[in-house]
Coordinates of C-alpha atoms in Angstrom, one line a residue:
M1 CA -55.3 1.4 4.8
R2 CA -52.3 1.2 2.6
R3 CA -49.9 1.4 5.5
A4 CA -51.7 -1.3 7.5
L5 CA -51.7 -3.5 4.4
S6 CA -48.0 -2.9 3.9
R7 CA -47.2 -3.8 7.5
A8 CA -49.2 -7.0 7.1
L9 CA -47.3 -7.9 3.9
L10 CA -43.8 -7.3 5.1
R11 CA -41.6 -5.1 7.2
A12 CA -39.2 -4.3 4.5
G13 CA -36.7 -2.3 6.6
A14 CA -35.3 -5.3 8.3
A15 CA -35.5 -7.3 5.1
L16 CA -33.4 -4.9 3.2
A17 CA -30.4 -5.2 5.5
L18 CA -30.9 -8.9 6.3
A19 CA -31.2 -9.9 2.7
L20 CA -28.1 -8.1 1.6
S21 CA -26.1 -9.5 4.5
V22 CA -27.2 -13.1 3.7
G23 CA -26.2 -12.6 0.1
A24 CA -22.8 -11.2 1.1
C25 CA -22.1 -14.0 3.5
A26 CA -23.1 -16.6 0.8
R27 CA -20.5 -15.0 -1.5
D28 CA -17.8 -15.0 1.1
E29 CA -18.4 -18.5 2.3
A30 CA -19.2 -20.2 -1.0
G31 CA -15.7 -21.7 -1.2
A32 CA -15.2 -22.4 2.4
G33 CA -18.0 -24.8 3.4
L34 CA -17.4 -27.7 5.8
Q35 CA -16.0 -30.9 4.2
F36 CA -17.8 -34.2 4.8
E37 CA -16.7 -37.6 3.9
R38 CA -19.1 -38.9 1.2
P39 CA -20.9 -42.1 2.0
E40 CA -20.5 -44.9 -0.5
T41 CA -24.3 -45.1 -0.9
A42 CA -24.7 -41.4 -1.4
L43 CA -27.2 -40.3 -4.0
D44 CA -25.8 -38.4 -7.0
Y45 CA -28.0 -35.5 -8.0
E46 CA -28.3 -32.7 -10.5
V47 CA -29.8 -29.3 -9.9
E48 CA -32.1 -27.5 -12.3
L49 CA -32.4 -23.8 -11.3
T50 CA -34.9 -21.7 -13.2
G51 CA -36.6 -18.4 -12.9
A52 CA -33.7 -16.2 -11.9
P53 CA -34.5 -12.7 -13.3
T54 CA -30.8 -11.8 -14.0
E55 CA -27.5 -13.5 -14.6
E56 CA -26.2 -11.8 -11.4
I57 CA -28.9 -13.3 -9.3
D58 CA -28.5 -16.7 -11.0
A59 CA -24.7 -16.7 -10.2
L60 CA -25.4 -15.6 -6.6
M61 CA -27.9 -18.4 -6.1
R62 CA -25.5 -21.0 -7.4
A63 CA -22.8 -19.7 -5.0
S64 CA -25.2 -19.5 -2.0
L65 CA -27.6 -22.4 -2.0
E66 CA -26.6 -25.6 -0.3
L67 CA -27.9 -27.6 -3.2
F68 CA -25.0 -26.4 -5.2
R69 CA -22.4 -26.1 -2.5
R70 CA -22.9 -29.7 -1.3
Q71 CA -23.5 -31.3 -4.7
E72 CA -20.2 -33.1 -4.8
D73 CA -21.1 -34.7 -1.4
G74 CA -24.3 -36.2 -2.8
A75 CA -27.3 -36.8 -0.5
P76 CA -28.2 -39.8 1.7
S77 CA -31.7 -40.1 0.1
R78 CA -34.2 -38.3 -2.0
A79 CA -36.1 -37.3 1.2
F80 CA -32.9 -35.7 2.6
L81 CA -32.3 -34.0 -0.8
R82 CA -35.8 -32.5 -0.6
R83 CA -35.2 -31.3 2.9
R84 CA -32.0 -29.6 1.7
A85 CA -33.9 -27.9 -1.1
L86 CA -36.6 -26.7 1.3
D87 CA -34.0 -25.3 3.7
D88 CA -32.6 -23.3 0.7
A89 CA -35.9 -21.7 0.0
P90 CA -35.6 -18.9 2.7
T91 CA -32.1 -18.1 1.5
A92 CA -33.3 -17.8 -2.1
Q93 CA -36.1 -15.5 -1.0
R94 CA -33.8 -13.3 1.0
I95 CA -31.5 -12.9 -2.0
L96 CA -34.4 -12.0 -4.3
R97 CA -35.6 -9.4 -1.7
S98 CA -32.2 -7.9 -1.6
F99 CA -32.7 -7.2 -5.4
G100 CA -36.1 -5.7 -4.9
Y101 CA -38.3 -8.8 -5.4
F102 CA -40.5 -8.8 -2.3
E103 CA -43.2 -11.2 -3.4
S104 CA -40.7 -14.0 -4.3
A105 CA -41.3 -17.7 -3.7
A106 CA -39.6 -20.9 -4.7
E107 CA -41.1 -24.2 -5.8
I108 CA -39.2 -27.5 -5.0
A109 CA -39.5 -30.8 -6.7
V110 CA -37.2 -33.9 -6.5
E111 CA -37.4 -36.6 -9.1
E112 CA -35.7 -39.9 -9.5
L113 CA -33.3 -40.3 -12.5
P114 CA -32.2 -43.6 -14.0
S115 CA -28.9 -44.9 -12.8
E116 CA -26.0 -45.0 -15.2
G117 CA -25.0 -48.7 -15.5
D118 CA -24.0 -50.0 -12.1
G119 CA -23.5 -46.5 -10.7
P120 CA -25.2 -45.1 -7.6
P121 CA -28.8 -43.9 -7.6
R122 CA -29.4 -40.5 -9.1
A123 CA -31.9 -37.7 -8.7
L124 CA -32.9 -34.3 -10.1
A125 CA -33.7 -31.4 -7.8
R126 CA -35.8 -28.8 -9.5
F127 CA -35.6 -25.4 -7.9
A128 CA -38.0 -23.0 -9.6
L129 CA -37.8 -19.3 -8.6
A130 CA -40.9 -17.2 -8.8
P131 CA -39.5 -13.7 -8.2
G132 CA -42.8 -11.8 -8.8
R133 CA -42.8 -8.1 -9.6
P134 CA -39.7 -5.9 -8.8
Y135 CA -40.7 -3.2 -6.3
I136 CA -39.7 0.4 -7.1
L137 CA -38.1 2.6 -4.5
A138 CA -40.7 5.4 -4.5
S139 CA -38.8 7.5 -1.9
H140 CA -35.9 7.5 0.4
G141 CA -35.7 10.2 3.0
F142 CA -33.2 10.9 5.8
Q143 CA -34.3 11.9 9.2
V144 CA -31.3 13.6 10.8
L145 CA -31.4 13.9 14.6
E146 CA -29.3 16.9 15.6
D147 CA -27.4 17.3 18.8
G148 CA -26.8 21.0 19.1
G149 CA -25.0 23.5 16.9
T150 CA -25.8 24.5 13.4
P151 CA -28.0 22.0 11.6
P152 CA -26.3 20.0 8.9
A153 CA -27.2 20.5 5.3
P154 CA -30.1 18.4 4.0
L155 CA -29.1 15.0 2.6
D156 CA -30.3 14.0 -0.9
A157 CA -30.6 10.3 -1.1
A158 CA -30.7 10.2 -4.9
A159 CA -27.5 12.3 -5.1
L160 CA -25.9 9.9 -2.7
G161 CA -26.6 6.9 -4.9
S162 CA -29.9 5.6 -3.6
P163 CA -32.0 4.1 -6.5
V164 CA -35.0 6.4 -6.1
G165 CA -37.4 5.7 -9.0
D166 CA -35.6 2.4 -9.8
V167 CA -35.8 -1.1 -8.4
A168 CA -35.4 -1.1 -4.7
R169 CA -32.1 -3.0 -4.5
A170 CA -30.7 -3.3 -1.0
G171 CA -27.1 -2.8 -1.9
P172 CA -27.4 0.8 -3.3
I173 CA -29.8 1.8 -0.5
L174 CA -27.3 0.7 2.2
D175 CA -24.5 2.3 0.3
A176 CA -26.4 5.6 0.2
E177 CA -26.9 5.4 3.9
G178 CA -23.1 4.9 4.4
A179 CA -22.4 7.8 2.1
A180 CA -24.8 10.0 4.1
V181 CA -22.9 9.2 7.3
A182 CA -19.6 9.7 5.6
K183 CA -20.7 13.1 4.4
L184 CA -21.6 14.2 7.9
L185 CA -18.2 12.8 9.2
A186 CA -16.5 14.9 6.5
T187 CA -18.3 18.1 7.4
G188 CA -17.6 18.6 11.0
R189 CA -19.6 15.8 12.6
P190 CA -17.2 13.2 14.1
Y191 CA -20.0 11.4 16.0
A192 CA -22.4 10.9 13.2
R193 CA -23.9 7.4 13.1
L194 CA -26.6 5.4 11.5
L195 CA -29.6 4.7 13.8
G196 CA -31.7 2.4 11.5
R197 CA -34.3 2.5 8.9
D198 CA -38.0 2.1 8.5
A199 CA -39.3 0.8 5.1
L200 CA -42.9 0.2 4.1
A201 CA -44.1 -1.6 0.9
D202 CA -47.3 -0.9 -1.1
P203 CA -48.2 -4.3 -2.7
E204 CA -50.9 -2.6 -4.9
A205 CA -48.4 -0.2 -6.5
A206 CA -45.4 -2.4 -6.0
T207 CA -43.4 0.4 -4.4
V208 CA -41.3 0.8 -1.3
E209 CA -40.7 3.9 0.8
V210 CA -37.6 4.0 3.0
E211 CA -36.8 6.5 5.8
T212 CA -33.4 6.3 7.4
A213 CA -32.6 7.8 10.8
I214 CA -29.2 9.2 11.4
S215 CA -27.7 10.9 14.4
S216 CA -25.6 13.8 13.3
G217 CA -23.9 14.5 16.6
A218 CA -22.6 17.9 17.6
P219 CA -20.3 19.8 15.3
F220 CA -16.6 20.0 16.2
V221 CA -13.4 21.5 14.8
F222 CA -10.0 19.9 14.9
G223 CA -8.0 20.1 18.1
D224 CA -4.4 19.0 18.6
P225 CA -3.4 15.3 18.4
V226 CA -3.1 13.4 21.7
F227 CA -0.8 10.4 21.6
E228 CA -1.1 7.2 23.6
G229 CA 1.5 4.4 23.6
L230 CA 4.6 6.4 22.5
E231 CA 7.9 5.3 24.0
A232 CA 10.8 5.8 21.6
V233 CA 9.1 7.7 18.8
E234 CA 8.9 11.5 19.1
A235 CA 5.4 13.0 19.0
E236 CA 6.7 16.1 17.1
Y237 CA 7.7 13.8 14.2
L238 CA 4.3 12.2 14.0
E239 CA 2.6 15.7 14.0
T240 CA 4.4 16.4 10.7
Y241 CA 2.0 14.0 9.0
A242 CA -1.2 15.8 10.2
R243 CA -3.4 16.5 7.3
W244 CA -5.5 19.3 9.0
T245 CA -5.2 22.7 10.5
P246 CA -6.3 23.1 14.1
G247 CA -9.6 25.0 14.2
A248 CA -10.8 23.6 10.8
P249 CA -14.1 21.7 10.7
W250 CA -13.6 18.0 11.5
D251 CA -13.1 15.9 8.4
Q252 CA -12.9 12.1 8.8
R253 CA -11.2 11.7 5.5
R254 CA -8.2 13.7 6.8
V255 CA -8.2 11.5 9.9
R256 CA -8.2 8.4 7.8
D257 CA -5.3 9.8 5.6
Y258 CA -3.4 10.5 8.8
Q259 CA -3.8 7.0 10.1
R260 CA -2.6 5.6 6.7
A261 CA 0.4 7.9 6.8
L262 CA 1.4 6.7 10.3
N263 CA 0.9 3.1 9.3
D264 CA 3.3 3.7 6.3
T265 CA 6.1 4.8 8.6
N266 CA 6.5 1.1 9.6
L267 CA 7.1 2.2 13.2
F268 CA 4.0 0.6 14.6
G269 CA 2.3 -2.7 14.9
F270 CA -1.0 -1.0 15.7
V271 CA -2.4 2.4 14.9
S272 CA -5.8 3.9 15.7
V273 CA -6.7 7.5 15.0
A274 CA -10.2 8.8 16.0
A275 CA -12.1 11.3 17.9
P276 CA -12.5 10.8 21.7
E277 CA -15.0 8.1 22.6
T278 CA -17.1 10.7 24.5
P279 CA -17.8 14.1 22.9
P280 CA -15.6 16.7 24.6
E281 CA -16.8 20.0 26.0
G282 CA -16.1 23.0 23.9
P283 CA -15.9 23.3 20.1
A284 CA -12.6 21.5 19.5
A285 CA -12.2 17.7 19.5
P286 CA -8.6 16.4 20.0
V287 CA -7.4 13.7 17.6
V288 CA -6.7 10.7 19.7
V289 CA -3.8 8.6 18.3
R290 CA -3.3 5.1 20.0
V291 CA -0.2 3.2 18.9
E292 CA 1.9 0.1 19.7
E293 CA 5.5 0.5 18.7
A294 CA 7.0 -2.3 16.6
P295 CA 10.6 -3.5 16.9
F296 CA 12.9 -1.0 15.2
R297 CA 15.8 -3.4 14.4
T298 CA 15.8 -6.0 11.7
V299 CA 18.5 -8.4 10.7
T300 CA 18.3 -10.3 7.4
A301 CA 20.3 -12.9 5.5
G302 CA 20.0 -14.3 2.0
A303 CA 21.8 -16.3 -0.6
R304 CA 21.7 -16.8 -4.3
W305 CA 23.5 -18.9 -6.9
S306 CA 23.9 -19.0 -10.6
T307 CA 26.1 -20.8 -13.1
D308 CA 27.8 -17.7 -14.2
L309 CA 28.3 -15.9 -10.9
G310 CA 28.5 -18.8 -8.6
P311 CA 27.3 -18.6 -5.0
S312 CA 26.8 -15.3 -3.1
V313 CA 25.4 -14.3 0.3
R314 CA 24.0 -11.1 1.7
G315 CA 23.5 -9.9 5.2
S316 CA 21.9 -6.7 6.4
F317 CA 21.0 -4.7 9.6
T318 CA 18.4 -2.0 9.6
H319 CA 17.4 0.4 12.4
R320 CA 14.2 2.3 11.6
N321 CA 14.2 4.8 14.5
L322 CA 17.7 5.9 15.1
F323 CA 17.0 9.2 16.9
G324 CA 13.3 9.0 17.5
S325 CA 12.0 10.5 14.2
N326 CA 12.1 7.4 12.0
E327 CA 15.7 8.0 10.8
T328 CA 16.6 4.8 9.1
L329 CA 20.1 3.3 8.9
R330 CA 20.7 0.2 6.7
L331 CA 24.0 -1.6 6.6
Q332 CA 24.5 -4.3 4.0
A333 CA 27.3 -6.7 3.1
D334 CA 27.5 -8.8 -0.1
A335 CA 30.0 -11.5 -0.7
G336 CA 30.3 -13.5 -3.9
R337 CA 32.9 -15.0 -6.2
D338 CA 33.0 -12.1 -8.5
E339 CA 31.5 -9.2 -6.4
Q340 CA 32.0 -8.1 -2.8
A341 CA 30.4 -4.9 -1.4
L342 CA 29.8 -3.0 1.8
E343 CA 27.0 -0.4 1.8
A344 CA 25.5 2.0 4.3
R345 CA 22.3 4.0 3.6
Y346 CA 20.8 6.7 5.7
R347 CA 17.3 8.2 5.3
V348 CA 15.6 11.1 7.2
P349 CA 11.9 11.3 6.4
Q350 CA 9.8 14.5 6.5
Y351 CA 13.0 16.5 5.9
L352 CA 12.3 20.2 5.8
R353 CA 8.8 19.6 4.4
D354 CA 6.0 17.0 4.2
Q355 CA 6.6 14.0 1.9
Q356 CA 10.3 14.9 1.4
D357 CA 13.2 12.7 2.5
F358 CA 16.9 13.2 2.8
V359 CA 18.8 10.2 1.5
S360 CA 22.5 9.4 1.6
G361 CA 24.7 6.4 1.0
L362 CA 28.3 5.1 0.9
N363 CA 29.1 2.1 -1.2
L364 CA 32.5 0.3 -1.2
R365 CA 32.9 -2.5 -3.7
H366 CA 35.1 -4.8 -5.7
T367 CA 34.0 -6.4 -8.9
D368 CA 36.0 -8.9 -11.0
D369 CA 34.3 -10.5 -14.0
D370 CA 34.8 -10.9 -17.7
A371 CA 33.7 -7.3 -18.4
F372 CA 36.0 -5.4 -16.1
E373 CA 37.6 -5.3 -12.6
E374 CA 37.0 -2.4 -10.3
Y375 CA 37.8 -1.1 -6.9
A376 CA 35.4 1.7 -6.1
G377 CA 33.9 3.9 -3.4
T378 CA 30.8 6.0 -4.1
L379 CA 29.2 8.6 -1.9
T380 CA 25.7 9.9 -2.6
A381 CA 23.4 12.5 -1.0
G382 CA 20.2 14.1 -2.1
L383 CA 16.4 14.6 -1.7
E384 CA 13.5 12.4 -2.6
R385 CA 10.0 13.9 -2.8
R386 CA 6.7 12.0 -3.1
V387 CA 4.6 14.1 -5.5
S388 CA 1.6 11.8 -5.7
R389 CA 0.5 8.4 -4.3
W390 CA 2.6 6.5 -6.9
W391 CA 5.3 9.0 -8.1
V392 CA 8.6 9.9 -6.3
I393 CA 11.2 12.2 -7.8
G394 CA 14.7 12.6 -6.6
A395 CA 17.9 14.7 -7.1
G396 CA 21.2 14.9 -5.5
G397 CA 25.0 14.6 -5.9
L398 CA 27.4 11.7 -6.4
A399 CA 31.2 11.5 -5.8
E400 CA 33.2 8.4 -6.8
V401 CA 36.8 7.3 -6.6
S402 CA 37.6 4.2 -8.6
S403 CA 40.3 2.1 -10.2
V404 CA 39.0 0.2 -13.2
D405 CA 40.6 -2.3 -15.5
D406 CA 38.7 -2.9 -18.8
G407 CA 41.4 -5.3 -20.2
E408 CA 43.9 -2.5 -21.0
G409 CA 45.2 -2.0 -17.5
F410 CA 43.9 -0.2 -14.5
R411 CA 42.8 3.5 -14.9
D412 CA 42.1 5.7 -11.9
F413 CA 39.0 8.0 -11.9
F414 CA 37.5 10.7 -9.8
L415 CA 33.9 11.4 -10.9
L416 CA 31.2 13.9 -9.8
G417 CA 27.7 13.3 -10.9
L418 CA 24.2 14.9 -10.5
P419 CA 21.7 12.0 -10.5
V420 CA 18.0 13.0 -11.2
S421 CA 15.4 10.3 -11.0
A422 CA 11.6 9.6 -11.2
T423 CA 10.1 6.4 -9.9
Y424 CA 6.5 5.1 -10.3
E425 CA 5.4 2.1 -8.1
N426 CA 1.9 0.8 -7.7
T427 CA 2.4 -3.0 -7.5
D428 CA 0.7 -5.0 -4.8
D429 CA 3.9 -6.8 -3.6
L430 CA 7.5 -6.0 -3.8
L431 CA 8.8 -9.5 -4.1
N432 CA 5.9 -11.2 -5.8
P433 CA 3.8 -8.6 -7.7
T434 CA 0.6 -9.8 -9.3
E435 CA -0.8 -6.4 -10.5
G436 CA 0.3 -2.9 -11.2
A437 CA 3.4 -1.4 -12.8
R438 CA 6.9 -0.1 -12.0
L439 CA 9.0 2.5 -13.8
R440 CA 12.3 4.1 -12.9
V441 CA 14.0 6.7 -15.1
E442 CA 17.4 8.0 -14.0
T443 CA 19.8 10.5 -15.6
I444 CA 23.3 11.2 -14.3
P445 CA 25.5 13.9 -15.9
F446 CA 29.2 13.1 -15.1
I447 CA 32.4 15.1 -15.1
G448 CA 35.7 13.8 -13.7
I449 CA 39.4 13.5 -13.8
E450 CA 41.4 10.5 -15.1
D451 CA 44.9 9.7 -13.9
N452 CA 46.3 10.4 -17.4
G453 CA 44.9 13.9 -17.3
D454 CA 41.9 13.3 -19.4
T455 CA 38.5 14.8 -18.3
P456 CA 35.7 12.3 -18.7
L457 CA 32.4 14.0 -19.6
F458 CA 29.3 12.0 -20.3
T459 CA 25.6 11.6 -19.4
R460 CA 24.1 8.2 -18.5
I461 CA 20.4 7.7 -19.0
N462 CA 18.6 4.5 -18.0
A463 CA 14.9 3.6 -17.9
V464 CA 13.5 0.3 -16.6
G465 CA 9.8 -0.6 -16.4
S466 CA 7.6 -3.6 -15.7
A467 CA 3.9 -4.4 -15.6
Y468 CA 1.9 -7.2 -14.1
L469 CA -1.5 -8.6 -14.9
A470 CA -3.4 -11.2 -12.9
L471 CA -5.3 -13.5 -15.4
D472 CA -7.8 -14.8 -12.8
D473 CA -9.6 -13.6 -9.7
E474 CA -7.4 -15.8 -7.4
R475 CA -4.2 -14.4 -9.0
R476 CA -2.8 -17.8 -9.5
Y477 CA -1.9 -17.0 -13.1
V478 CA 0.1 -13.8 -13.7
F479 CA 1.5 -12.3 -16.9
A480 CA 4.5 -10.1 -16.4
A481 CA 6.4 -7.9 -18.9
R482 CA 9.6 -5.9 -18.6
G483 CA 11.5 -3.4 -20.7
R484 CA 14.7 -1.4 -20.5
I485 CA 16.3 1.3 -22.6
G486 CA 19.7 2.9 -21.8
S487 CA 21.9 5.5 -23.4
I488 CA 25.2 7.2 -22.7
I489 CA 25.7 10.5 -24.4
N490 CA 29.3 10.4 -25.5
D491 CA 31.2 9.7 -28.8
E492 CA 33.5 6.8 -27.8
V493 CA 33.0 3.8 -25.5
D494 CA 36.6 4.1 -24.3
D495 CA 36.0 7.6 -22.9
V496 CA 33.5 6.1 -20.4
P497 CA 34.8 4.2 -17.4
A498 CA 34.0 0.5 -17.8
N499 CA 32.0 0.3 -14.6
W500 CA 29.5 3.0 -15.9
R501 CA 29.1 1.5 -19.4
L502 CA 25.9 -0.2 -20.4
F503 CA 25.7 -4.0 -20.3
S504 CA 23.0 -6.7 -20.7
G505 CA 22.6 -10.3 -19.8
G506 CA 22.2 -12.2 -16.5
G507 CA 19.6 -13.2 -13.9
G508 CA 17.9 -9.8 -13.7
S509 CA 18.3 -9.0 -17.4
V510 CA 18.3 -11.6 -20.2
R511 CA 18.4 -15.0 -18.6
G512 CA 20.3 -17.6 -20.6
Y513 CA 23.3 -15.3 -21.1
A514 CA 26.1 -14.7 -18.6
E515 CA 26.2 -11.5 -16.6
R516 CA 27.1 -8.5 -18.8
S517 CA 27.9 -10.8 -21.7
I518 CA 25.6 -9.4 -24.4
G519 CA 27.1 -6.8 -26.7
P520 CA 30.4 -6.1 -28.4
L521 CA 33.3 -8.4 -27.5
D522 CA 37.0 -7.8 -27.5
A523 CA 39.6 -10.1 -29.1
D524 CA 39.5 -12.4 -26.1
G525 CA 35.8 -12.8 -26.3
D526 CA 35.2 -10.6 -23.2
P527 CA 32.4 -8.0 -23.2
I528 CA 33.4 -4.4 -23.4
G529 CA 30.0 -2.7 -22.8
G530 CA 28.4 -0.1 -24.9
L531 CA 26.7 3.3 -25.1
S532 CA 23.2 2.0 -25.6
A533 CA 21.2 -0.9 -24.4
L534 CA 17.7 -2.3 -25.1
E535 CA 15.9 -5.2 -23.3
A536 CA 12.5 -6.8 -23.4
G537 CA 11.0 -9.8 -21.7
A538 CA 7.8 -11.5 -20.8
E539 CA 6.9 -14.2 -18.3
L540 CA 3.9 -16.3 -17.5
R541 CA 3.7 -17.3 -13.8
A542 CA 1.4 -20.0 -12.5
R543 CA 0.7 -21.3 -9.0
V544 CA -0.1 -24.9 -9.8
A545 CA -0.1 -26.9 -6.5
G546 CA -0.4 -25.2 -3.1
D547 CA 2.7 -23.1 -2.6
F548 CA 4.5 -24.4 -5.7
G549 CA 4.4 -22.8 -9.1
L550 CA 5.9 -22.7 -12.6
A551 CA 7.1 -20.0 -14.9
V552 CA 8.0 -19.7 -18.6
F553 CA 9.7 -16.7 -20.1
A554 CA 11.2 -15.2 -23.3
E555 CA 13.7 -12.3 -23.2
A556 CA 15.9 -10.4 -25.6
G557 CA 18.6 -7.8 -25.4
L558 CA 21.2 -5.8 -27.3
V559 CA 24.1 -3.5 -26.5
G560 CA 25.5 -1.1 -29.1
E561 CA 28.4 1.2 -29.5
D562 CA 26.3 4.2 -30.5
A563 CA 24.5 6.5 -28.1
W564 CA 21.1 5.2 -29.2
P565 CA 20.2 1.6 -30.3
T566 CA 20.6 1.3 -34.1
F567 CA 20.0 -2.5 -34.3
E568 CA 23.2 -2.8 -36.3
E569 CA 24.4 -5.2 -33.5
D570 CA 22.8 -8.6 -33.2
V571 CA 19.8 -8.9 -30.8
Q572 CA 20.4 -11.9 -28.5
Y573 CA 17.3 -14.0 -27.7
A574 CA 16.7 -16.4 -24.8
A575 CA 13.8 -18.5 -23.4
G576 CA 13.3 -20.8 -20.5
G577 CA 11.3 -21.8 -17.5
G578 CA 11.5 -22.3 -13.8
L579 CA 10.0 -23.5 -10.5
R580 CA 8.6 -21.3 -7.8
Y581 CA 8.1 -22.0 -4.1
F582 CA 6.0 -19.3 -2.5
S583 CA 7.6 -19.2 1.0
P584 CA 6.5 -16.8 3.8
I585 CA 9.5 -14.6 3.0
G586 CA 8.9 -14.4 -0.7
P587 CA 9.0 -16.7 -3.8
V588 CA 12.1 -18.9 -4.0
R589 CA 12.8 -19.3 -7.7
V590 CA 14.9 -21.7 -9.8
D591 CA 15.2 -20.6 -13.5
V592 CA 16.9 -22.3 -16.4
G593 CA 17.5 -19.9 -19.4
V594 CA 18.7 -21.1 -22.8
P595 CA 20.1 -18.7 -25.5
L596 CA 18.2 -19.1 -28.7
N597 CA 20.9 -17.6 -31.0
P598 CA 24.1 -18.2 -29.0
R599 CA 27.5 -17.0 -30.1
D600 CA 30.6 -19.1 -29.8
S601 CA 31.4 -17.6 -26.4
D602 CA 28.0 -18.2 -24.9
D603 CA 27.2 -21.2 -22.7
D604 CA 24.4 -23.6 -23.6
F605 CA 22.3 -22.6 -20.6
Q606 CA 22.3 -20.7 -17.3
I607 CA 20.7 -21.6 -14.0
Y608 CA 19.6 -19.1 -11.4
L609 CA 18.6 -19.7 -7.8
S610 CA 17.4 -16.7 -5.6
I611 CA 14.6 -15.2 -3.6
G612 CA 12.1 -13.0 -5.4
Q613 CA 10.8 -12.9 -8.9
A614 CA 13.3 -12.1 -11.7
F615 CA 11.5 -8.7 -12.1

């Protein structure tokens, strides 16, 4: 009798899925409705929504119902407004059912309101919800249809998140079903799939019983990967990213991690990793990898300009698959008024072990500004290892030959260094981050020979970090903060080659001051650098009109002659603002920085034009 009455009342199984999908679509499309031109005689109206049992349901109703979504358009008449409200009633009921209110109803009333002066006619649409009793999920069982092999372990719906004993909300029920399938996929069943559900309600007890049918599929172990679509990329290289051992029970999580790793190589425009479409014969299922190779060569060009450095241009060429195993060669040239450089970088991923890269580089440069002039060549080589999703550590060697003039004439140096670094990166965008953080800490002990016979011996430590916080869901408003601390372990500034001393000021440091200008000055007013540096800055970024935005910032920095900041030197402060154009290749920024406590040698302001945020 109870089952017959339940069937007469509702077939809740379909309602659970349908109600949730309607609610989700309403949320997704709430801001993307069709736009209609409002007639001059349109009826203005207000909506009075009552009876929502929770704030969440109330908010979802307001985002889903056409009464609210079309309110700015008005309505041609009160009769049309009533029709719109009546059409919203089924949507409201589906939303309530998705939250466990299976006896819900909605009452509609439209009343005339007095016009305001000579304004258009007005109306009030009353939308009263009658949710009824919340139904409790009395039970949720899984019927697992096996397909040979050892039966899978029983599935406990409550342990998987189903709200057994609580209100029969569709969301957690469907999530539990997804978790059940995922558990089978992770325990040797690559062909597990959801078949459907049967749910019956008891209106006398206000309860729901749900039974979900799942096909487990046959059990399989991992076979070897099979690649489709490879042309220039070597399969042996891609196999180094495999997260499983052949013969181990199939685990879809490892397959998903493998697909993510192949995507991260940047070698492919498309990657799909899955079991064969048809279950194979035998206990092992090959891992089918389908790919489409992307172009391996990239040419870029860029430019920037600032009042202190003038114009500069940059060009680069990158080949990401030099010998078939993602070996990356990057050649870059920079040409500016004060700095010119040629650089080559070479990277071999998966070097000797998983998640470890061999990196090397050669940098030839000439710098001539108020701080120093240098002619230098630097050769580096080392290893970088990813130790977690966000952390990379590195170590290697450095050799440099340079001729440096710090105002006292050129001095020739030959330096050897052992750089060690740790980098944390979890931002959402390299050029325009809106959330996450960055941190890089680097220590380089140096030993060398100077042309006068002296032996430079010093250790340079530098740490730079930044953090980003979106202030709204659309990420139109972002707060960003940056800090830096640096130290050189040595007794005298003069013992350190000028090109390795610590400086502050400029477009990527403290805007408003010229490049490297903060800190001690010589008799001619030129910066000499220091043994310690400290910087802090904050910026508020706002996208205000389409692809255009504004930014305001405040920054400060100091450079001292002691190995650690003592604040005996003056801290230089600056503030300013700028414009942003969010182009397809990254934000184009124009910033104006003003020193707040300028010295006699400082300019009144600095202007910066470049691609990418300041930090």
